[in-house]
Amino acid sequence: MALNANLNESVDPCHDFYAFACGGWEASHTLPDDKMWYNNFNILDDNVSHALRISLSKNWSTSDSNAVTYASDLYKACIDEETRNARGVTPLIEMLNTVGGWPILGQSGGYNETEFDWKDAFVKHVIISKSSP
């Protein structure tokens, strides 16, 4: 039983109950350098994250759902630092220009605050980029 594996039966529970109840777990798990605490929920989270990374890194097939293909493509794009660094901010600037620019960058490309509708800008971006909302 997993609970028994976490016990340190060499400690008298009447003397130090915490060491008795948790000593086995502490002895078999080391605190990662980047964490202030570590427990079974952290281990589960790490395992799920690892499984997701492996799953999303695989090439998707035509039988996969749209959600799987979109998630996989998005993940691969996010981790592709080489392409992202080579392209720089140019794709973002181009996309912003297609919806009227971004005034904070000094772009006026047709932006008019009184006439701007974010829904129209979003639809325009989806159509131009041929992406899915």
Tab-separated table of N, CA, C and O in Angstrom:
chain	number	residue	atom	x	y	z
A	1	MET	N	0.844	-1.177	0.000
A	1	MET	CA	0.000	0.000	0.000
A	1	MET	C	0.893	1.246	0.000
A	1	MET	O	1.887	1.320	0.700
A	2	ALA	N	0.535	2.269	-0.772
A	2	ALA	CA	1.351	3.463	-0.927
A	2	ALA	C	1.505	4.214	0.386
A	2	ALA	O	2.545	4.808	0.648
A	3	LEU	N	0.483	4.197	1.208
A	3	LEU	CA	0.547	4.914	2.476
A	3	LEU	C	1.641	4.347	3.367
A	3	LEU	O	2.375	5.099	4.005
A	4	ASN	N	1.761	3.048	3.388
A	4	ASN	CA	2.804	2.412	4.203
A	4	ASN	C	4.204	2.780	3.724
A	4	ASN	O	5.131	2.872	4.535
A	5	ALA	N	4.351	3.004	2.423
A	5	ALA	CA	5.668	3.360	1.885
A	5	ALA	C	6.111	4.733	2.368
A	5	ALA	O	7.301	5.032	2.377
A	6	ASN	N	5.168	5.575	2.776
A	6	ASN	CA	5.498	6.920	3.231
A	6	ASN	C	5.849	6.968	4.714
A	6	ASN	O	6.281	8.012	5.202
A	7	LEU	N	5.646	5.881	5.404
A	7	LEU	CA	5.932	5.850	6.844
A	7	LEU	C	7.410	5.642	7.106
A	7	LEU	O	8.121	5.042	6.320
A	8	ASN	N	7.845	6.151	8.244
A	8	ASN	CA	9.183	5.860	8.749
A	8	ASN	C	8.963	5.123	10.060
A	8	ASN	O	8.833	5.730	11.122
A	9	GLU	N	8.894	3.810	9.958
A	9	GLU	CA	8.539	2.999	11.118
A	9	GLU	C	9.663	2.897	12.143
A	9	GLU	O	9.465	2.344	13.220
A	10	SER	N	10.819	3.474	11.830
A	10	SER	CA	11.905	3.460	12.811
A	10	SER	C	11.714	4.558	13.859
A	10	SER	O	12.431	4.597	14.856
A	11	VAL	N	10.747	5.446	13.622
A	11	VAL	CA	10.475	6.542	14.551
A	11	VAL	C	9.251	6.178	15.388
A	11	VAL	O	8.272	5.639	14.883
A	12	ASP	N	9.323	6.479	16.658
A	12	ASP	CA	8.202	6.245	17.560
A	12	ASP	C	7.138	7.316	17.297
A	12	ASP	O	7.401	8.508	17.477
A	13	PRO	N	5.916	6.927	16.854
A	13	PRO	CA	4.891	7.920	16.553
A	13	PRO	C	4.485	8.757	17.769
A	13	PRO	O	4.031	9.891	17.616
A	14	CYS	N	4.671	8.211	18.977
A	14	CYS	CA	4.347	8.981	20.184
A	14	CYS	C	5.391	10.058	20.444
A	14	CYS	O	5.099	11.065	21.090
A	15	HIS	N	6.587	9.858	19.937
A	15	HIS	CA	7.665	10.822	20.138
A	15	HIS	C	7.642	11.917	19.052
A	15	HIS	O	7.781	13.095	19.339
A	16	ASP	N	7.530	11.516	17.745
A	16	ASP	CA	7.523	12.474	16.628
A	16	ASP	C	6.599	11.928	15.543
A	16	ASP	O	7.028	11.214	14.646
A	17	PHE	N	5.334	12.264	15.664
A	17	PHE	CA	4.348	11.710	14.739
A	17	PHE	C	4.605	12.148	13.295
A	17	PHE	O	4.431	11.365	12.368
A	18	TYR	N	5.016	13.393	13.087
A	18	TYR	CA	5.277	13.867	11.730
A	18	TYR	C	6.389	13.037	11.085
A	18	TYR	O	6.252	12.601	9.931
A	19	ALA	N	7.490	12.824	11.780
A	19	ALA	CA	8.595	12.030	11.232
A	19	ALA	C	8.144	10.605	10.955
A	19	ALA	O	8.548	9.997	9.958
A	20	PHE	N	7.279	10.072	11.807
A	20	PHE	CA	6.756	8.724	11.606
A	20	PHE	C	5.867	8.680	10.358
A	20	PHE	O	6.023	7.824	9.504
A	21	ALA	N	4.927	9.638	10.246
A	21	ALA	CA	3.940	9.616	9.170
A	21	ALA	C	4.518	10.038	7.816
A	21	ALA	O	4.085	9.545	6.778
A	22	CYS	N	5.487	10.940	7.798
A	22	CYS	CA	5.983	11.504	6.531
A	22	CYS	C	7.438	11.191	6.244
A	22	CYS	O	7.937	11.512	5.158
A	23	GLY	N	8.128	10.609	7.182
A	23	GLY	CA	9.570	10.376	7.025
A	23	GLY	C	9.929	9.507	5.844
A	23	GLY	O	10.941	9.740	5.179
A	24	GLY	N	9.117	8.507	5.545
A	24	GLY	CA	9.399	7.638	4.395
A	24	GLY	C	9.276	8.390	3.079
A	24	GLY	O	10.082	8.207	2.163
A	25	TRP	N	8.266	9.261	2.995
A	25	TRP	CA	8.079	10.046	1.773
A	25	TRP	C	9.241	11.019	1.599
A	25	TRP	O	9.788	11.155	0.511
A	26	GLU	N	9.619	11.707	2.673
A	26	GLU	CA	10.722	12.658	2.598
A	26	GLU	C	12.030	11.972	2.219
A	26	GLU	O	12.843	12.529	1.487
A	27	ALA	N	12.225	10.753	2.698
A	27	ALA	CA	13.460	10.028	2.398
A	27	ALA	C	13.513	9.584	0.935
A	27	ALA	O	14.600	9.483	0.359
A	28	SER	N	12.361	9.344	0.327
A	28	SER	CA	12.355	8.839	-1.040
A	28	SER	C	12.120	9.923	-2.092
A	28	SER	O	12.099	9.633	-3.284
A	29	HIS	N	11.909	11.172	-1.669
A	29	HIS	CA	11.688	12.273	-2.603
A	29	HIS	C	12.575	13.457	-2.226
A	29	HIS	O	12.646	13.816	-1.067
A	30	THR	N	13.226	14.015	-3.219
A	30	THR	CA	14.049	15.197	-2.954
A	30	THR	C	13.313	16.439	-3.445
A	30	THR	O	12.614	16.409	-4.461
A	31	LEU	N	13.480	17.518	-2.743
A	31	LEU	CA	12.865	18.784	-3.103
A	31	LEU	C	13.616	19.370	-4.296
A	31	LEU	O	14.818	19.628	-4.210
A	32	PRO	N	12.918	19.566	-5.442
A	32	PRO	CA	13.593	20.154	-6.602
A	32	PRO	C	14.104	21.559	-6.273
A	32	PRO	O	13.513	22.271	-5.464
A	33	ASP	N	15.209	21.937	-6.914
A	33	ASP	CA	15.828	23.237	-6.646
A	33	ASP	C	14.907	24.417	-6.934
A	33	ASP	O	15.022	25.458	-6.310
A	34	ASP	N	13.988	24.241	-7.880
A	34	ASP	CA	13.126	25.359	-8.270
A	34	ASP	C	11.805	25.411	-7.503
A	34	ASP	O	10.925	26.189	-7.824
A	35	LYS	N	11.662	24.589	-6.460
A	35	LYS	CA	10.403	24.553	-5.711
A	35	LYS	C	10.658	24.833	-4.229
A	35	LYS	O	11.687	24.493	-3.681
A	36	MET	N	9.655	25.490	-3.621
A	36	MET	CA	9.739	25.742	-2.184
A	36	MET	C	9.129	24.581	-1.402
A	36	MET	O	9.428	24.388	-0.238
A	37	TRP	N	8.216	23.845	-2.040
A	37	TRP	CA	7.632	22.653	-1.448
A	37	TRP	C	7.338	21.671	-2.563
A	37	TRP	O	7.306	22.013	-3.737
A	38	TYR	N	7.096	20.433	-2.186
A	38	TYR	CA	6.887	19.380	-3.167
A	38	TYR	C	6.039	18.309	-2.516
A	38	TYR	O	6.351	17.839	-1.419
A	39	ASN	N	4.934	17.964	-3.183
A	39	ASN	CA	4.072	16.929	-2.632
A	39	ASN	C	3.513	16.078	-3.768
A	39	ASN	O	3.894	16.239	-4.923
A	40	ASN	N	2.595	15.180	-3.442
A	40	ASN	CA	2.052	14.275	-4.456
A	40	ASN	C	1.310	15.024	-5.557
A	40	ASN	O	1.291	14.581	-6.707
A	41	PHE	N	0.692	16.146	-5.231
A	41	PHE	CA	0.014	16.928	-6.262
A	41	PHE	C	1.018	17.519	-7.250
A	41	PHE	O	0.748	17.586	-8.453
A	42	ASN	N	2.172	17.954	-6.765
A	42	ASN	CA	3.221	18.457	-7.655
A	42	ASN	C	3.737	17.338	-8.560
A	42	ASN	O	3.996	17.564	-9.748
A	43	ILE	N	3.896	16.164	-7.994
A	43	ILE	CA	4.365	15.015	-8.778
A	43	ILE	C	3.343	14.689	-9.866
A	43	ILE	O	3.700	14.489	-11.029
A	44	LEU	N	2.067	14.667	-9.499
A	44	LEU	CA	1.005	14.403	-10.470
A	44	LEU	C	0.994	15.469	-11.558
A	44	LEU	O	0.899	15.161	-12.757
A	45	ASP	N	1.120	16.734	-11.169
A	45	ASP	CA	1.151	17.833	-12.133
A	45	ASP	C	2.336	17.686	-13.087
A	45	ASP	O	2.198	17.869	-14.303
A	46	ASP	N	3.501	17.354	-12.548
A	46	ASP	CA	4.684	17.152	-13.397
A	46	ASP	C	4.465	16.006	-14.383
A	46	ASP	O	4.834	16.110	-15.558
A	47	ASN	N	3.846	14.924	-13.909
A	47	ASN	CA	3.599	13.769	-14.776
A	47	ASN	C	2.595	14.104	-15.882
A	47	ASN	O	2.780	13.721	-17.043
A	48	VAL	N	1.542	14.829	-15.544
A	48	VAL	CA	0.549	15.223	-16.549
A	48	VAL	C	1.177	16.172	-17.568
A	48	VAL	O	0.972	16.024	-18.779
A	49	SER	N	1.949	17.144	-17.096
A	49	SER	CA	2.617	18.087	-18.008
A	49	SER	C	3.550	17.355	-18.962
A	49	SER	O	3.588	17.653	-20.165
A	50	HIS	N	4.291	16.400	-18.437
A	50	HIS	CA	5.212	15.613	-19.266
A	50	HIS	C	4.436	14.820	-20.319
A	50	HIS	O	4.811	14.802	-21.503
A	51	ALA	N	3.344	14.181	-19.911
A	51	ALA	CA	2.531	13.400	-20.846
A	51	ALA	C	1.922	14.297	-21.920
A	51	ALA	O	1.862	13.918	-23.099
A	52	LEU	N	1.483	15.487	-21.536
A	52	LEU	CA	0.934	16.431	-22.515
A	52	LEU	C	1.985	16.862	-23.521
A	52	LEU	O	1.713	16.937	-24.728
A	53	ARG	N	3.189	17.181	-23.021
A	53	ARG	CA	4.263	17.590	-23.937
A	53	ARG	C	4.557	16.490	-24.951
A	53	ARG	O	4.719	16.758	-26.143
A	54	ILE	N	4.609	15.255	-24.494
A	54	ILE	CA	4.877	14.133	-25.407
A	54	ILE	C	3.740	13.985	-26.407
A	54	ILE	O	3.965	13.851	-27.613
A	55	SER	N	2.521	14.035	-25.915
A	55	SER	CA	1.349	13.864	-26.785
A	55	SER	C	1.250	14.985	-27.815
A	55	SER	O	0.995	14.731	-28.995
A	56	LEU	N	1.446	16.229	-27.390
A	56	LEU	CA	1.326	17.361	-28.306
A	56	LEU	C	2.492	17.455	-29.284
A	56	LEU	O	2.374	18.091	-30.334
A	57	SER	N	3.614	16.819	-28.962
A	57	SER	CA	4.782	16.848	-29.849
A	57	SER	C	4.659	15.864	-31.006
A	57	SER	O	5.352	15.988	-32.007
A	58	LYS	N	3.769	14.890	-30.876
A	58	LYS	CA	3.608	13.883	-31.925
A	58	LYS	C	2.938	14.504	-33.147
A	58	LYS	O	2.229	15.501	-33.050
A	59	ASN	N	3.188	13.890	-34.294
A	59	ASN	CA	2.491	14.307	-35.505
A	59	ASN	C	1.063	13.803	-35.426
A	59	ASN	O	0.826	12.643	-35.124
A	60	TRP	N	0.116	14.685	-35.685
A	60	TRP	CA	-1.279	14.300	-35.608
A	60	TRP	C	-1.704	13.596	-36.884
A	60	TRP	O	-1.087	13.739	-37.927
A	61	SER	N	-2.781	12.832	-36.772
A	61	SER	CA	-3.289	12.111	-37.932
A	61	SER	C	-4.628	12.708	-38.347
A	61	SER	O	-5.237	13.483	-37.618
A	62	THR	N	-5.084	12.300	-39.515
A	62	THR	CA	-6.349	12.829	-40.028
A	62	THR	C	-7.535	12.386	-39.188
A	62	THR	O	-8.593	13.000	-39.254
A	63	SER	N	-7.373	11.356	-38.382
A	63	SER	CA	-8.479	10.891	-37.537
A	63	SER	C	-8.577	11.685	-36.224
A	63	SER	O	-9.552	11.552	-35.499
A	64	ASP	N	-7.567	12.519	-35.931
A	64	ASP	CA	-7.599	13.328	-34.709
A	64	ASP	C	-8.616	14.453	-34.841
A	64	ASP	O	-8.863	14.956	-35.936
A	65	SER	N	-9.177	14.850	-33.722
A	65	SER	CA	-10.162	15.936	-33.727
A	65	SER	C	-9.473	17.268	-34.022
A	65	SER	O	-8.252	17.397	-33.894
A	66	ASN	N	-10.280	18.265	-34.390
A	66	ASN	CA	-9.735	19.600	-34.620
A	66	ASN	C	-9.054	20.130	-33.370
A	66	ASN	O	-8.023	20.801	-33.460
A	67	ALA	N	-9.618	19.849	-32.198
A	67	ALA	CA	-9.029	20.333	-30.950
A	67	ALA	C	-7.608	19.800	-30.783
A	67	ALA	O	-6.703	20.531	-30.384
A	68	VAL	N	-7.407	18.527	-31.110
A	68	VAL	CA	-6.077	17.915	-30.985
A	68	VAL	C	-5.110	18.540	-31.985
A	68	VAL	O	-3.980	18.887	-31.628
A	69	THR	N	-5.557	18.707	-33.218
A	69	THR	CA	-4.645	19.256	-34.227
A	69	THR	C	-4.303	20.704	-33.916
A	69	THR	O	-3.153	21.115	-34.055
A	70	TYR	N	-5.282	21.507	-33.496
A	70	TYR	CA	-5.012	22.903	-33.155
A	70	TYR	C	-4.076	22.996	-31.950
A	70	TYR	O	-3.141	23.798	-31.946
A	71	ALA	N	-4.344	22.193	-30.920
A	71	ALA	CA	-3.499	22.221	-29.721
A	71	ALA	C	-2.074	21.793	-30.063
A	71	ALA	O	-1.108	22.407	-29.607
A	72	SER	N	-1.940	20.758	-30.878
A	72	SER	CA	-0.618	20.275	-31.272
A	72	SER	C	0.126	21.337	-32.085
A	72	SER	O	1.309	21.610	-31.835
A	73	ASP	N	-0.560	21.932	-33.059
A	73	ASP	CA	0.080	22.973	-33.876
A	73	ASP	C	0.487	24.172	-33.028
A	73	ASP	O	1.575	24.731	-33.202
A	74	LEU	N	-0.390	24.587	-32.129
A	74	LEU	CA	-0.083	25.723	-31.263
A	74	LEU	C	1.112	25.417	-30.366
A	74	LEU	O	2.024	26.238	-30.224
A	75	TYR	N	1.141	24.224	-29.777
A	75	TYR	CA	2.258	23.839	-28.911
A	75	TYR	C	3.570	23.836	-29.698
A	75	TYR	O	4.577	24.377	-29.252
A	76	LYS	N	3.542	23.236	-30.880
A	76	LYS	CA	4.760	23.170	-31.696
A	76	LYS	C	5.237	24.571	-32.087
A	76	LYS	O	6.439	24.836	-32.117
A	77	ALA	N	4.290	25.462	-32.382
A	77	ALA	CA	4.665	26.836	-32.727
A	77	ALA	C	5.277	27.541	-31.523
A	77	ALA	O	6.230	28.309	-31.662
A	78	CYS	N	4.742	27.274	-30.341
A	78	CYS	CA	5.248	27.930	-29.130
A	78	CYS	C	6.667	27.487	-28.782
A	78	CYS	O	7.459	28.283	-28.280
A	79	ILE	N	6.983	26.226	-29.032
A	79	ILE	CA	8.315	25.745	-28.649
A	79	ILE	C	9.340	25.913	-29.764
A	79	ILE	O	10.521	25.661	-29.550
A	80	ASP	N	8.905	26.346	-30.939
A	80	ASP	CA	9.818	26.539	-32.073
A	80	ASP	C	10.496	27.907	-31.965
A	80	ASP	O	10.173	28.834	-32.698
A	81	GLU	N	11.437	28.018	-31.049
A	81	GLU	CA	12.118	29.288	-30.807
A	81	GLU	C	12.931	29.747	-32.008
A	81	GLU	O	13.047	30.949	-32.262
A	82	GLU	N	13.490	28.814	-32.752
A	82	GLU	CA	14.332	29.174	-33.890
A	82	GLU	C	13.520	29.963	-34.927
A	82	GLU	O	13.934	31.036	-35.369
A	83	THR	N	12.351	29.450	-35.289
A	83	THR	CA	11.496	30.148	-36.260
A	83	THR	C	10.988	31.456	-35.683
A	83	THR	O	10.979	32.487	-36.368
A	84	ARG	N	10.566	31.411	-34.421
A	84	ARG	CA	10.045	32.620	-33.780
A	84	ARG	C	11.108	33.720	-33.742
A	84	ARG	O	10.830	34.880	-34.047
A	85	ASN	N	12.324	33.354	-33.395
A	85	ASN	CA	13.401	34.345	-33.342
A	85	ASN	C	13.768	34.850	-34.743
A	85	ASN	O	14.076	36.027	-34.912
A	86	ALA	N	13.723	33.967	-35.732
A	86	ALA	CA	14.053	34.383	-37.093
A	86	ALA	C	13.000	35.340	-37.646
A	86	ALA	O	13.325	36.300	-38.344
A	87	ARG	N	11.746	35.094	-37.328
A	87	ARG	CA	10.666	35.950	-37.835
A	87	ARG	C	10.540	37.242	-37.037
A	87	ARG	O	10.053	38.243	-37.555
A	88	GLY	N	10.929	37.223	-35.785
A	88	GLY	CA	10.835	38.409	-34.950
A	88	GLY	C	9.387	38.838	-34.750
A	88	GLY	O	8.481	38.021	-34.721
A	89	VAL	N	9.181	40.133	-34.647
A	89	VAL	CA	7.838	40.663	-34.408
A	89	VAL	C	7.121	41.015	-35.713
A	89	VAL	O	5.990	41.498	-35.668
A	90	THR	N	7.753	40.761	-36.842
A	90	THR	CA	7.157	41.126	-38.129
A	90	THR	C	5.751	40.554	-38.312
A	90	THR	O	4.842	41.299	-38.694
A	91	PRO	N	5.505	39.265	-38.056
A	91	PRO	CA	4.138	38.753	-38.239
A	91	PRO	C	3.118	39.464	-37.347
A	91	PRO	O	1.991	39.718	-37.768
A	92	LEU	N	3.509	39.802	-36.133
A	92	LEU	CA	2.602	40.509	-35.232
A	92	LEU	C	2.288	41.906	-35.759
A	92	LEU	O	1.123	42.321	-35.787
A	93	ILE	N	3.305	42.626	-36.213
A	93	ILE	CA	3.112	43.971	-36.758
A	93	ILE	C	2.211	43.908	-37.996
A	93	ILE	O	1.291	44.716	-38.151
A	94	GLU	N	2.456	42.914	-38.866
A	94	GLU	CA	1.640	42.771	-40.071
A	94	GLU	C	0.185	42.497	-39.711
A	94	GLU	O	-0.741	43.061	-40.308
A	95	MET	N	-0.039	41.620	-38.720
A	95	MET	CA	-1.400	41.307	-38.297
A	95	MET	C	-2.073	42.539	-37.713
A	95	MET	O	-3.232	42.834	-38.020
A	96	LEU	N	-1.350	43.290	-36.892
A	96	LEU	CA	-1.917	44.511	-36.314
A	96	LEU	C	-2.282	45.521	-37.399
A	96	LEU	O	-3.321	46.185	-37.321
A	97	ASN	N	-1.449	45.619	-38.418
A	97	ASN	CA	-1.735	46.545	-39.514
A	97	ASN	C	-3.002	46.159	-40.268
A	97	ASN	O	-3.726	47.030	-40.751
A	98	THR	N	-3.273	44.852	-40.373
A	98	THR	CA	-4.480	44.426	-41.100
A	98	THR	C	-5.758	44.818	-40.377
A	98	THR	O	-6.817	44.889	-40.997
A	99	VAL	N	-5.675	45.060	-39.083
A	99	VAL	CA	-6.885	45.439	-38.331
A	99	VAL	C	-6.843	46.900	-37.894
A	99	VAL	O	-7.537	47.302	-36.974
A	100	GLY	N	-5.995	47.692	-38.532
A	100	GLY	CA	-5.983	49.125	-38.259
A	100	GLY	C	-4.799	49.609	-37.461
A	100	GLY	O	-4.754	50.763	-37.064
A	101	GLY	N	-3.825	48.750	-37.189
A	101	GLY	CA	-2.644	49.164	-36.442
A	101	GLY	C	-2.873	49.192	-34.946
A	101	GLY	O	-3.928	48.823	-34.445
A	102	TRP	N	-1.862	49.636	-34.250
A	102	TRP	CA	-1.927	49.737	-32.801
A	102	TRP	C	-1.425	51.128	-32.445
A	102	TRP	O	-0.222	51.409	-32.535
A	103	PRO	N	-2.307	52.017	-32.041
A	103	PRO	CA	-1.929	53.417	-31.818
A	103	PRO	C	-0.755	53.604	-30.865
A	103	PRO	O	0.022	54.538	-31.040
A	104	ILE	N	-0.586	52.719	-29.912
A	104	ILE	CA	0.514	52.882	-28.957
A	104	ILE	C	1.870	52.768	-29.651
A	104	ILE	O	2.872	53.283	-29.162
A	105	LEU	N	1.891	52.107	-30.815
A	105	LEU	CA	3.126	51.996	-31.598
A	105	LEU	C	3.260	53.109	-32.624
A	105	LEU	O	4.161	53.110	-33.435
A	106	GLY	N	2.310	54.062	-32.583
A	106	GLY	CA	2.339	55.156	-33.535
A	106	GLY	C	1.798	54.769	-34.888
A	106	GLY	O	2.026	55.455	-35.874
A	107	GLN	N	1.090	53.655	-34.950
A	107	GLN	CA	0.510	53.203	-36.213
A	107	GLN	C	-0.897	53.757	-36.330
A	107	GLN	O	-1.719	53.591	-35.438
A	108	SER	N	-1.175	54.384	-37.440
A	108	SER	CA	-2.517	54.913	-37.623
A	108	SER	C	-3.272	54.127	-38.670
A	108	SER	O	-4.456	54.350	-38.853
A	109	GLY	N	-2.648	53.183	-39.354
A	109	GLY	CA	-3.197	52.380	-40.439
A	109	GLY	C	-4.703	52.236	-40.515
A	109	GLY	O	-5.218	51.146	-40.602
A	110	GLY	N	-5.438	53.315	-40.468
A	110	GLY	CA	-6.882	53.240	-40.605
A	110	GLY	C	-7.604	53.127	-39.273
A	110	GLY	O	-8.818	53.013	-39.232
A	111	TYR	N	-6.870	53.181	-38.166
A	111	TYR	CA	-7.508	53.065	-36.857
A	111	TYR	C	-8.240	54.351	-36.506
A	111	TYR	O	-7.699	55.441	-36.596
A	112	ASN	N	-9.493	54.192	-36.130
A	112	ASN	CA	-10.298	55.316	-35.693
A	112	ASN	C	-11.028	54.854	-34.432
A	112	ASN	O	-11.885	53.975	-34.487
A	113	GLU	N	-10.677	55.438	-33.308
A	113	GLU	CA	-11.191	54.982	-32.019
A	113	GLU	C	-12.712	54.973	-31.957
A	113	GLU	O	-13.307	54.060	-31.399
A	114	THR	N	-13.350	55.936	-32.549
A	114	THR	CA	-14.812	56.009	-32.468
A	114	THR	C	-15.497	54.977	-33.353
A	114	THR	O	-16.639	54.603	-33.103
A	115	GLU	N	-14.803	54.491	-34.368
A	115	GLU	CA	-15.394	53.517	-35.284
A	115	GLU	C	-14.864	52.102	-35.081
A	115	GLU	O	-15.360	51.163	-35.692
A	116	PHE	N	-13.861	51.916	-34.231
A	116	PHE	CA	-13.235	50.609	-34.064
A	116	PHE	C	-14.185	49.640	-33.377
A	116	PHE	O	-14.828	49.958	-32.383
A	117	ASP	N	-14.285	48.443	-33.903
A	117	ASP	CA	-15.085	47.369	-33.319
A	117	ASP	C	-14.187	46.137	-33.242
A	117	ASP	O	-13.780	45.596	-34.278
A	118	TRP	N	-13.874	45.700	-32.050
A	118	TRP	CA	-12.935	44.583	-31.886
A	118	TRP	C	-13.448	43.310	-32.545
A	118	TRP	O	-12.659	42.497	-33.014
A	119	LYS	N	-14.770	43.126	-32.605
A	119	LYS	CA	-15.314	41.919	-33.235
A	119	LYS	C	-15.016	41.924	-34.736
A	119	LYS	O	-14.636	40.888	-35.302
A	120	ASP	N	-15.190	43.066	-35.360
A	120	ASP	CA	-14.866	43.167	-36.786
A	120	ASP	C	-13.374	42.934	-37.020
A	120	ASP	O	-12.978	42.257	-37.975
A	121	ALA	N	-12.543	43.491	-36.168
A	121	ALA	CA	-11.093	43.308	-36.292
A	121	ALA	C	-10.723	41.839	-36.139
A	121	ALA	O	-9.881	41.306	-36.865
A	122	PHE	N	-11.370	41.158	-35.205
A	122	PHE	CA	-11.098	39.740	-34.978
A	122	PHE	C	-11.483	38.920	-36.208
A	122	PHE	O	-10.707	38.085	-36.681
A	123	VAL	N	-12.673	39.161	-36.740
A	123	VAL	CA	-13.125	38.430	-37.928
A	123	VAL	C	-12.193	38.693	-39.099
A	123	VAL	O	-11.809	37.777	-39.824
A	124	LYS	N	-11.796	39.942	-39.265
A	124	LYS	CA	-10.876	40.297	-40.350
A	124	LYS	C	-9.559	39.547	-40.202
A	124	LYS	O	-9.027	39.011	-41.181
A	125	HIS	N	-9.050	39.474	-38.985
A	125	HIS	CA	-7.803	38.746	-38.740
A	125	HIS	C	-7.962	37.265	-39.072
A	125	HIS	O	-7.095	36.657	-39.700
A	126	VAL	N	-9.062	36.653	-38.643
A	126	VAL	CA	-9.302	35.226	-38.907
A	126	VAL	C	-9.351	34.966	-40.405
A	126	VAL	O	-8.762	34.011	-40.905
A	127	ILE	N	-10.028	35.851	-41.138
A	127	ILE	CA	-10.146	35.667	-42.586
A	127	ILE	C	-8.786	35.831	-43.267
A	127	ILE	O	-8.380	35.006	-44.079
A	128	ILE	N	-8.066	36.881	-42.913
A	128	ILE	CA	-6.769	37.156	-43.555
A	128	ILE	C	-5.744	36.081	-43.220
A	128	ILE	O	-4.999	35.626	-44.078
A	129	SER	N	-5.709	35.664	-41.952
A	129	SER	CA	-4.689	34.681	-41.541
A	129	SER	C	-5.105	33.244	-41.847
A	129	SER	O	-4.327	32.327	-41.616
A	130	LYS	N	-6.341	33.069	-42.297
A	130	LYS	CA	-6.865	31.729	-42.594
A	130	LYS	C	-6.734	30.823	-41.383
A	130	LYS	O	-6.389	29.656	-41.487
A	131	SER	N	-6.981	31.404	-40.215
A	131	SER	CA	-6.908	30.624	-38.988
A	131	SER	C	-8.303	30.358	-38.487
A	131	SER	O	-9.279	30.873	-38.993
A	132	SER	N	-8.383	29.558	-37.468
A	132	SER	CA	-9.678	29.240	-36.872
A	132	SER	C	-9.840	30.039	-35.598
A	132	SER	O	-8.897	30.194	-34.837
A	133	PRO	N	-11.046	30.537	-35.346
A	133	PRO	CA	-11.246	31.274	-34.089
A	133	PRO	C	-11.079	30.346	-32.917
A	133	PRO	O	-10.800	30.685	-31.853
